[in-house]
XYZ file of C-alpha atoms in Angstrom:
452
model
C -2.905 -25.363 -16.493
C -0.044 -22.849 -16.724
C 1.618 -21.914 -13.468
C 3.361 -18.688 -12.732
C 6.786 -20.274 -13.033
C 6.270 -22.023 -16.342
C 7.998 -19.332 -18.351
C 10.721 -18.643 -15.834
C 14.108 -20.158 -15.204
C 15.026 -22.635 -12.517
C 15.374 -21.194 -8.997
C 18.852 -20.502 -7.613
C 18.771 -22.070 -4.143
C 21.724 -24.498 -3.860
C 24.606 -23.642 -1.494
C 28.299 -24.552 -1.864
C 27.999 -27.180 0.891
C 25.015 -28.785 -0.826
C 26.791 -28.793 -4.215
C 29.862 -30.519 -2.709
C 27.784 -33.225 -1.033
C 25.677 -33.772 -4.182
C 28.839 -34.392 -6.220
C 30.273 -36.624 -3.481
C 27.005 -38.547 -3.297
C 26.977 -39.185 -7.040
C 30.601 -40.318 -7.118
C 30.639 -42.458 -3.961
C 28.287 -45.178 -5.100
C 28.156 -48.940 -5.099
C 31.355 -48.830 -7.203
C 33.480 -48.229 -4.102
C 31.606 -50.476 -1.676
C 31.109 -53.446 -4.005
C 32.835 -52.764 -7.328
C 36.288 -52.044 -5.896
C 36.809 -55.815 -5.818
C 36.837 -55.945 -9.644
C 39.549 -53.271 -9.844
C 41.634 -55.091 -7.207
C 41.349 -58.409 -9.082
C 42.421 -56.670 -12.308
C 45.492 -54.835 -10.991
C 46.366 -56.268 -7.568
C 47.978 -53.669 -5.245
C 48.770 -51.651 -8.399
C 45.119 -50.534 -8.169
C 46.412 -47.689 -5.946
C 48.320 -46.359 -8.962
C 45.218 -46.915 -11.149
C 43.004 -44.810 -8.872
C 45.685 -42.109 -8.602
C 45.814 -41.808 -12.424
C 41.991 -41.865 -12.562
C 41.823 -39.074 -9.959
C 44.390 -37.050 -11.947
C 42.228 -37.264 -15.106
C 39.155 -36.179 -13.119
C 41.121 -33.308 -11.554
C 41.983 -32.030 -15.058
C 38.360 -32.504 -16.146
C 37.044 -30.528 -13.157
C 39.525 -27.712 -13.858
C 38.183 -27.363 -17.406
C 34.573 -27.699 -16.265
C 34.897 -25.161 -13.433
C 36.255 -22.513 -15.788
C 33.501 -23.003 -18.380
C 30.637 -23.393 -15.891
C 31.494 -20.094 -14.179
C 31.215 -18.408 -17.596
C 27.929 -20.209 -18.417
C 26.080 -21.286 -15.219
C 23.063 -23.004 -16.804
C 21.209 -26.301 -16.352
C 22.384 -27.224 -19.865
C 25.960 -27.187 -18.547
C 28.395 -29.002 -20.859
C 25.700 -29.429 -23.543
C 25.125 -25.675 -23.813
C 28.888 -25.059 -23.870
C 29.494 -27.686 -26.609
C 26.622 -26.171 -28.606
C 28.110 -22.666 -28.358
C 31.841 -23.378 -28.757
C 31.941 -26.524 -30.945
C 28.737 -27.082 -32.936
C 24.975 -27.286 -32.158
C 25.022 -30.922 -33.277
C 27.733 -31.768 -30.708
C 25.657 -30.114 -27.962
C 22.681 -32.233 -29.078
C 24.741 -35.465 -29.041
C 26.218 -34.741 -25.602
C 22.947 -33.898 -23.892
C 20.992 -36.853 -25.255
C 23.908 -39.210 -24.534
C 24.194 -37.866 -20.975
C 20.420 -38.085 -20.529
C 20.181 -41.725 -21.687
C 23.187 -42.569 -19.480
C 21.381 -41.221 -16.402
C 18.044 -42.789 -17.399
C 19.535 -46.274 -17.695
C 21.583 -45.797 -14.540
C 18.293 -45.116 -12.702
C 17.019 -48.484 -13.926
C 20.212 -50.219 -12.772
C 20.098 -48.606 -9.301
C 16.418 -49.348 -8.664
C 16.959 -52.998 -9.670
C 19.838 -53.168 -7.173
C 17.711 -51.533 -4.437
C 15.084 -54.286 -4.819
C 17.842 -56.889 -4.291
C 19.244 -55.121 -1.200
C 15.800 -54.966 0.457
C 15.476 -58.754 0.126
C 18.176 -59.026 2.797
C 15.689 -57.818 5.442
C 12.389 -58.715 3.744
C 12.982 -61.898 1.696
C 9.255 -62.578 1.306
C 8.321 -59.198 -0.233
C 8.378 -59.109 -4.083
C 11.069 -56.809 -5.508
C 8.507 -54.903 -7.583
C 6.962 -53.532 -4.357
C 10.253 -51.902 -3.371
C 10.733 -50.567 -6.905
C 7.319 -48.848 -6.740
C 7.821 -47.537 -3.175
C 11.296 -46.073 -3.642
C 10.515 -44.687 -7.105
C 7.471 -42.862 -5.661
C 9.494 -41.485 -2.733
C 12.352 -40.197 -4.897
C 10.025 -38.660 -7.500
C 8.209 -36.877 -4.661
C 11.515 -35.628 -3.195
C 12.682 -34.350 -6.603
C 9.320 -32.786 -7.478
C 8.865 -30.929 -4.174
C 11.707 -28.418 -4.631
C 15.391 -28.296 -5.460
C 16.034 -27.744 -1.747
C 14.213 -30.970 -0.825
C 16.358 -32.841 -3.346
C 19.557 -31.223 -2.017
C 18.676 -31.920 1.640
C 17.936 -35.591 0.905
C 21.178 -35.919 -1.070
C 23.177 -34.080 1.595
C 22.212 -36.485 4.391
C 22.466 -39.637 2.302
C 25.931 -38.530 1.147
C 26.820 -37.802 4.768
C 26.011 -41.429 5.699
C 28.313 -42.721 2.957
C 31.132 -40.301 3.755
C 30.839 -41.105 7.487
C 30.988 -44.846 6.703
C 34.235 -44.340 4.756
C 35.780 -42.162 7.511
C 34.887 -44.774 10.173
C 36.338 -47.501 7.937
C 39.607 -45.564 7.513
C 39.859 -44.998 11.296
C 39.144 -48.664 12.093
C 41.650 -49.775 9.470
C 44.300 -47.391 10.829
C 43.698 -48.821 14.327
C 44.221 -52.381 13.044
C 47.416 -51.390 11.209
C 49.040 -49.026 13.684
C 47.140 -49.054 16.974
C 47.357 -52.691 18.019
C 49.472 -55.781 17.514
C 46.551 -58.156 17.960
C 46.120 -58.906 14.249
C 48.451 -61.168 12.292
C 49.414 -60.905 8.622
C 48.493 -57.231 8.278
C 50.707 -54.388 7.158
C 52.405 -52.744 4.179
C 54.085 -56.057 3.277
C 50.708 -57.221 1.877
C 51.225 -54.682 -0.927
C 54.286 -56.518 -2.274
C 54.341 -60.047 -0.800
C 51.824 -61.738 -3.099
C 53.234 -61.456 -6.623
C 54.634 -57.950 -6.217
C 53.018 -54.506 -6.464
C 52.058 -55.041 -10.133
C 51.205 -58.777 -10.351
C 49.450 -58.251 -13.729
C 51.998 -55.772 -15.049
C 51.280 -52.409 -16.676
C 48.330 -53.863 -18.638
C 46.381 -54.845 -15.512
C 47.077 -51.482 -13.892
C 45.956 -49.586 -17.037
C 42.679 -51.536 -17.383
C 42.001 -50.811 -13.711
C 42.390 -47.064 -14.475
C 39.413 -47.494 -16.814
C 37.459 -49.270 -14.032
C 38.434 -46.505 -11.564
C 36.814 -43.863 -13.785
C 33.397 -45.387 -13.066
C 33.989 -44.649 -9.400
C 34.345 -40.955 -10.271
C 31.355 -40.725 -12.624
C 28.868 -38.216 -11.248
C 31.314 -35.492 -10.204
C 30.280 -33.587 -13.353
C 26.770 -33.219 -11.871
C 27.948 -30.018 -10.143
C 27.960 -28.359 -13.577
C 24.310 -29.405 -14.111
C 23.357 -27.891 -10.718
C 24.982 -24.563 -11.678
C 21.653 -23.320 -13.061
C 20.231 -23.597 -9.529
C 23.281 -22.509 -7.496
C 22.991 -19.344 -5.355
C 26.402 -17.961 -6.339
C 27.697 -20.113 -9.215
C 30.887 -18.018 -9.585
C 31.951 -19.013 -6.076
C 30.024 -22.222 -5.347
C 30.772 -24.276 -8.475
C 34.611 -24.009 -8.550
C 34.780 -24.539 -4.771
C 32.537 -27.596 -4.906
C 34.428 -29.133 -7.844
C 37.854 -28.705 -6.241
C 36.697 -29.961 -2.837
C 34.981 -32.974 -4.420
C 38.011 -34.149 -6.417
C 40.353 -33.651 -3.440
C 38.115 -35.557 -1.012
C 37.330 -38.339 -3.469
C 41.016 -38.887 -4.254
C 41.860 -39.198 -0.554
C 38.843 -41.408 0.181
C 39.428 -43.835 -2.669
C 43.217 -44.150 -2.413
C 43.289 -44.262 1.429
C 40.392 -46.718 1.624
C 41.894 -49.084 -0.945
C 45.371 -48.845 0.623
C 44.017 -49.781 4.076
C 41.904 -52.548 2.575
C 44.905 -54.056 0.753
C 47.165 -53.856 3.808
C 44.609 -55.718 5.963
C 43.321 -58.239 3.402
C 45.737 -59.789 0.835
C 44.578 -58.694 -2.625
C 43.769 -62.241 -3.833
C 40.882 -62.473 -1.362
C 39.896 -58.785 -1.272
C 37.426 -58.930 -4.121
C 36.050 -62.452 -4.260
C 32.417 -63.326 -3.465
C 31.731 -60.441 -1.089
C 32.518 -56.765 -0.656
C 36.108 -56.062 0.456
C 34.527 -53.841 3.132
C 32.647 -56.801 4.598
C 35.874 -58.840 4.604
C 37.655 -56.186 6.659
C 34.719 -55.842 9.087
C 34.682 -59.620 9.574
C 38.409 -59.600 10.390
C 37.646 -56.886 12.971
C 34.878 -59.113 14.395
C 32.272 -56.368 14.013
C 28.871 -57.992 14.708
C 26.270 -57.695 11.941
C 28.944 -56.655 9.385
C 26.902 -57.775 6.374
C 23.762 -56.011 7.690
C 25.674 -52.750 8.212
C 27.176 -53.087 4.742
C 23.767 -53.754 3.189
C 22.395 -50.551 4.745
C 25.348 -48.489 3.454
C 25.069 -49.948 -0.056
C 21.291 -49.325 -0.035
C 21.974 -45.706 0.947
C 24.573 -45.448 -1.835
C 22.099 -46.732 -4.426
C 19.276 -44.409 -3.250
C 21.636 -41.429 -3.242
C 22.907 -42.217 -6.762
C 19.373 -42.728 -8.085
C 18.289 -39.423 -6.513
C 21.149 -37.594 -8.251
C 20.493 -39.363 -11.559
C 16.818 -38.324 -11.490
C 17.938 -34.732 -10.910
C 20.604 -34.811 -13.673
C 18.354 -36.435 -16.272
C 15.386 -34.111 -15.620
C 17.547 -30.943 -15.828
C 19.256 -32.180 -19.009
C 15.873 -32.828 -20.642
C 14.628 -29.431 -19.403
C 17.566 -27.698 -21.122
C 16.924 -29.636 -24.361
C 13.296 -28.485 -24.298
C 14.303 -24.853 -23.681
C 16.432 -24.977 -26.836
C 13.623 -26.601 -28.858
C 15.453 -29.928 -29.142
C 12.731 -31.746 -27.168
C 8.944 -31.177 -26.790
C 8.037 -27.829 -25.173
C 6.025 -29.513 -22.398
C 9.307 -30.893 -20.968
C 10.418 -27.318 -20.258
C 7.447 -26.489 -18.009
C 8.100 -25.847 -14.311
C 5.683 -26.479 -11.436
C 4.957 -23.819 -8.806
C 8.063 -24.916 -6.877
C 10.263 -24.289 -9.940
C 10.835 -27.993 -10.755
C 10.503 -29.457 -14.322
C 8.062 -32.214 -13.282
C 7.224 -33.467 -16.801
C 10.928 -33.864 -17.615
C 11.304 -35.612 -14.244
C 8.487 -38.066 -15.003
C 9.831 -38.873 -18.485
C 13.267 -39.500 -16.989
C 11.899 -42.342 -14.848
C 11.387 -44.382 -18.022
C 14.728 -46.024 -17.191
C 12.836 -48.131 -14.657
C 10.531 -49.474 -17.396
C 13.464 -49.862 -19.815
C 15.365 -51.816 -17.167
C 12.431 -54.204 -16.805
C 12.073 -54.659 -20.605
C 15.816 -55.185 -21.172
C 15.869 -57.603 -18.249
C 13.077 -59.623 -19.880
C 14.672 -59.605 -23.373
C 18.283 -60.148 -22.241
C 18.010 -61.961 -18.905
C 21.653 -63.040 -18.901
C 23.262 -59.784 -19.986
C 20.782 -57.006 -19.090
C 22.982 -55.542 -16.341
C 26.072 -55.394 -18.611
C 24.007 -53.878 -21.431
C 22.532 -51.110 -19.264
C 25.857 -50.362 -17.620
C 27.474 -50.194 -21.080
C 24.992 -47.511 -22.133
C 25.534 -45.564 -18.928
C 29.308 -45.765 -19.201
C 29.407 -44.579 -22.805
C 27.109 -41.580 -22.253
C 29.104 -40.348 -19.255
C 32.598 -40.872 -20.688
C 31.595 -39.386 -24.064
C 30.389 -36.320 -22.121
C 33.748 -36.094 -20.337
C 35.651 -36.300 -23.647
C 33.557 -33.488 -25.153
C 34.210 -31.354 -22.027
C 37.967 -31.537 -22.731
C 37.479 -30.756 -26.446
C 35.036 -27.905 -25.652
C 37.535 -26.328 -23.269
C 40.174 -25.993 -26.005
C 37.723 -24.069 -28.188
C 36.132 -22.152 -25.277
C 39.375 -20.623 -23.959
C 40.577 -19.525 -27.400
C 37.238 -17.928 -28.329
C 36.688 -16.366 -24.877
C 40.093 -14.675 -24.876
C 39.655 -13.577 -28.504
C 36.229 -12.025 -27.755
C 37.712 -10.126 -24.808
C 35.197 -11.624 -22.355
C 35.182 -10.705 -18.656
C 38.083 -11.985 -16.582
C 37.249 -15.450 -15.360
C 37.623 -16.014 -11.593
C 38.755 -19.584 -12.358
C 41.253 -20.482 -15.052
C 42.559 -23.949 -15.887
C 46.302 -24.121 -15.259
C 48.687 -25.449 -17.926
C 46.350 -24.599 -20.832
C 46.339 -26.015 -23.478
C 48.779 -28.824 -22.569
C 46.936 -30.240 -19.543
C 43.582 -30.034 -21.339
C 45.026 -32.000 -24.287
C 46.689 -34.499 -21.910
C 43.386 -35.121 -20.097
C 41.518 -35.632 -23.375
C 44.141 -38.020 -24.791
C 44.307 -40.097 -21.584
C 40.501 -40.390 -21.531
C 40.266 -41.255 -25.241
C 42.940 -43.965 -24.910
C 41.082 -45.452 -21.931
C 37.816 -45.511 -23.910
C 39.623 -47.347 -26.744
C 41.065 -49.749 -24.125
C 37.470 -50.762 -23.300
C 37.276 -52.578 -26.652
C 39.853 -55.099 -25.432
C 38.138 -55.763 -22.073
C 34.839 -57.095 -20.708
C 33.487 -53.540 -21.148
C 33.437 -53.849 -24.958
C 29.633 -53.444 -24.807
C 30.224 -49.744 -24.071
C 31.561 -49.065 -27.592
C 29.293 -51.642 -29.240
C 26.349 -49.572 -28.004
C 27.963 -46.126 -28.128
C 29.051 -45.929 -31.763
C 25.628 -46.942 -33.237
C 23.949 -44.660 -30.672
C 25.902 -41.621 -31.908
C 25.042 -42.525 -35.527
C 21.341 -42.772 -34.598
C 21.433 -39.394 -32.799
C 23.274 -37.754 -35.699
C 20.596 -38.908 -38.178
C 17.829 -37.753 -35.781
C 19.487 -34.317 -35.481
C 19.810 -33.884 -39.257
C 16.141 -34.882 -39.790
C 15.057 -32.437 -37.055
C 17.192 -29.676 -38.540
C 15.698 -30.277 -41.994
C 12.168 -30.097 -40.578
C 12.851 -26.787 -38.789
C 14.396 -25.217 -41.882
C 11.266 -25.794 -43.987
């Protein structure tokens, strides 16, 4: 049955504060709490330089994205912009790649959630938790955009608070007491030097650091539901990159000064290691709760991003019309339901590739997100030239150093994606290149059908 909103656009209800916390929630995931160990093992203390370079790339990306999103505040975000300023086929490739990235990431997160719950309830089958948390998050997303934003706001707040407390505790250990031995800045250089694996290790860790920042681009997807996109989106993007840079670099620096890098990422989370040194009771239980929160928050954001991307594809007749229908609360529920297929895909892939399912799904997610970032840089070059030529309204946000910084950001990102071929993340390109070929053929077939 048609509802009164089915032909309308998404509701504009999101505030600047909510947008900032949504982006923070997407970017502060299990990558920081658990995955930081991999980056530390790859680069040693040089990981601080890796994350600084990663943050610089993201800062350039957000500058480009803020400028374009203010001009086109829609749920299609970067897909709509690529369609308009590059080519409709590029917009098609970006949106489907971003959608599949989010869909598979949902499957990865829900699988992780089932594992985390075993810590407290070892006797309960994981499938029960998958069903329970999937139902809860679908309900939250389907109720209204405000319900989604409120949930994300508080879950992000838990993660941000955990990082702030960690930084304060670490600062106390380093500067507030002399009761701890073998801690201090000397740990950054005493064990093989600042760059024990040379430039190569540091550069590969830049690639790993980018996964910690994935999700910041979600602010552009929320622009179609922001109250004042002209003000809210640029503010949220700038605040997010600034806070993330401080959080990641400060947190890792404190971690490395307290725990020598050789033991910071082995067997357990570096965070747990530090809490054990501080003799905090129940450290692993506290950590499990924070990581569970991180996974739920990421999955919540991924459900939102994937449903809005599919909604925008439907609105432009690149997906079935039913996926563009809104419920009475202004939420694309059919697109939301279809986007949960990542949970089923995760189960199927897990059954077919039991030994490498996680790497396979992460490879798909990584490619879709980084390909989207690359197209954002390329789109910005075309956007600015065409916008200025057409004599469009003066943009309240303009990327500094155009076109040089836009080109620099794109080249750095492209070189890091190529670097993946020579690392354990090779699966990203092994999936990504055939995926783009498949999408290109699908687009040409669809185009041919429509032209008849």
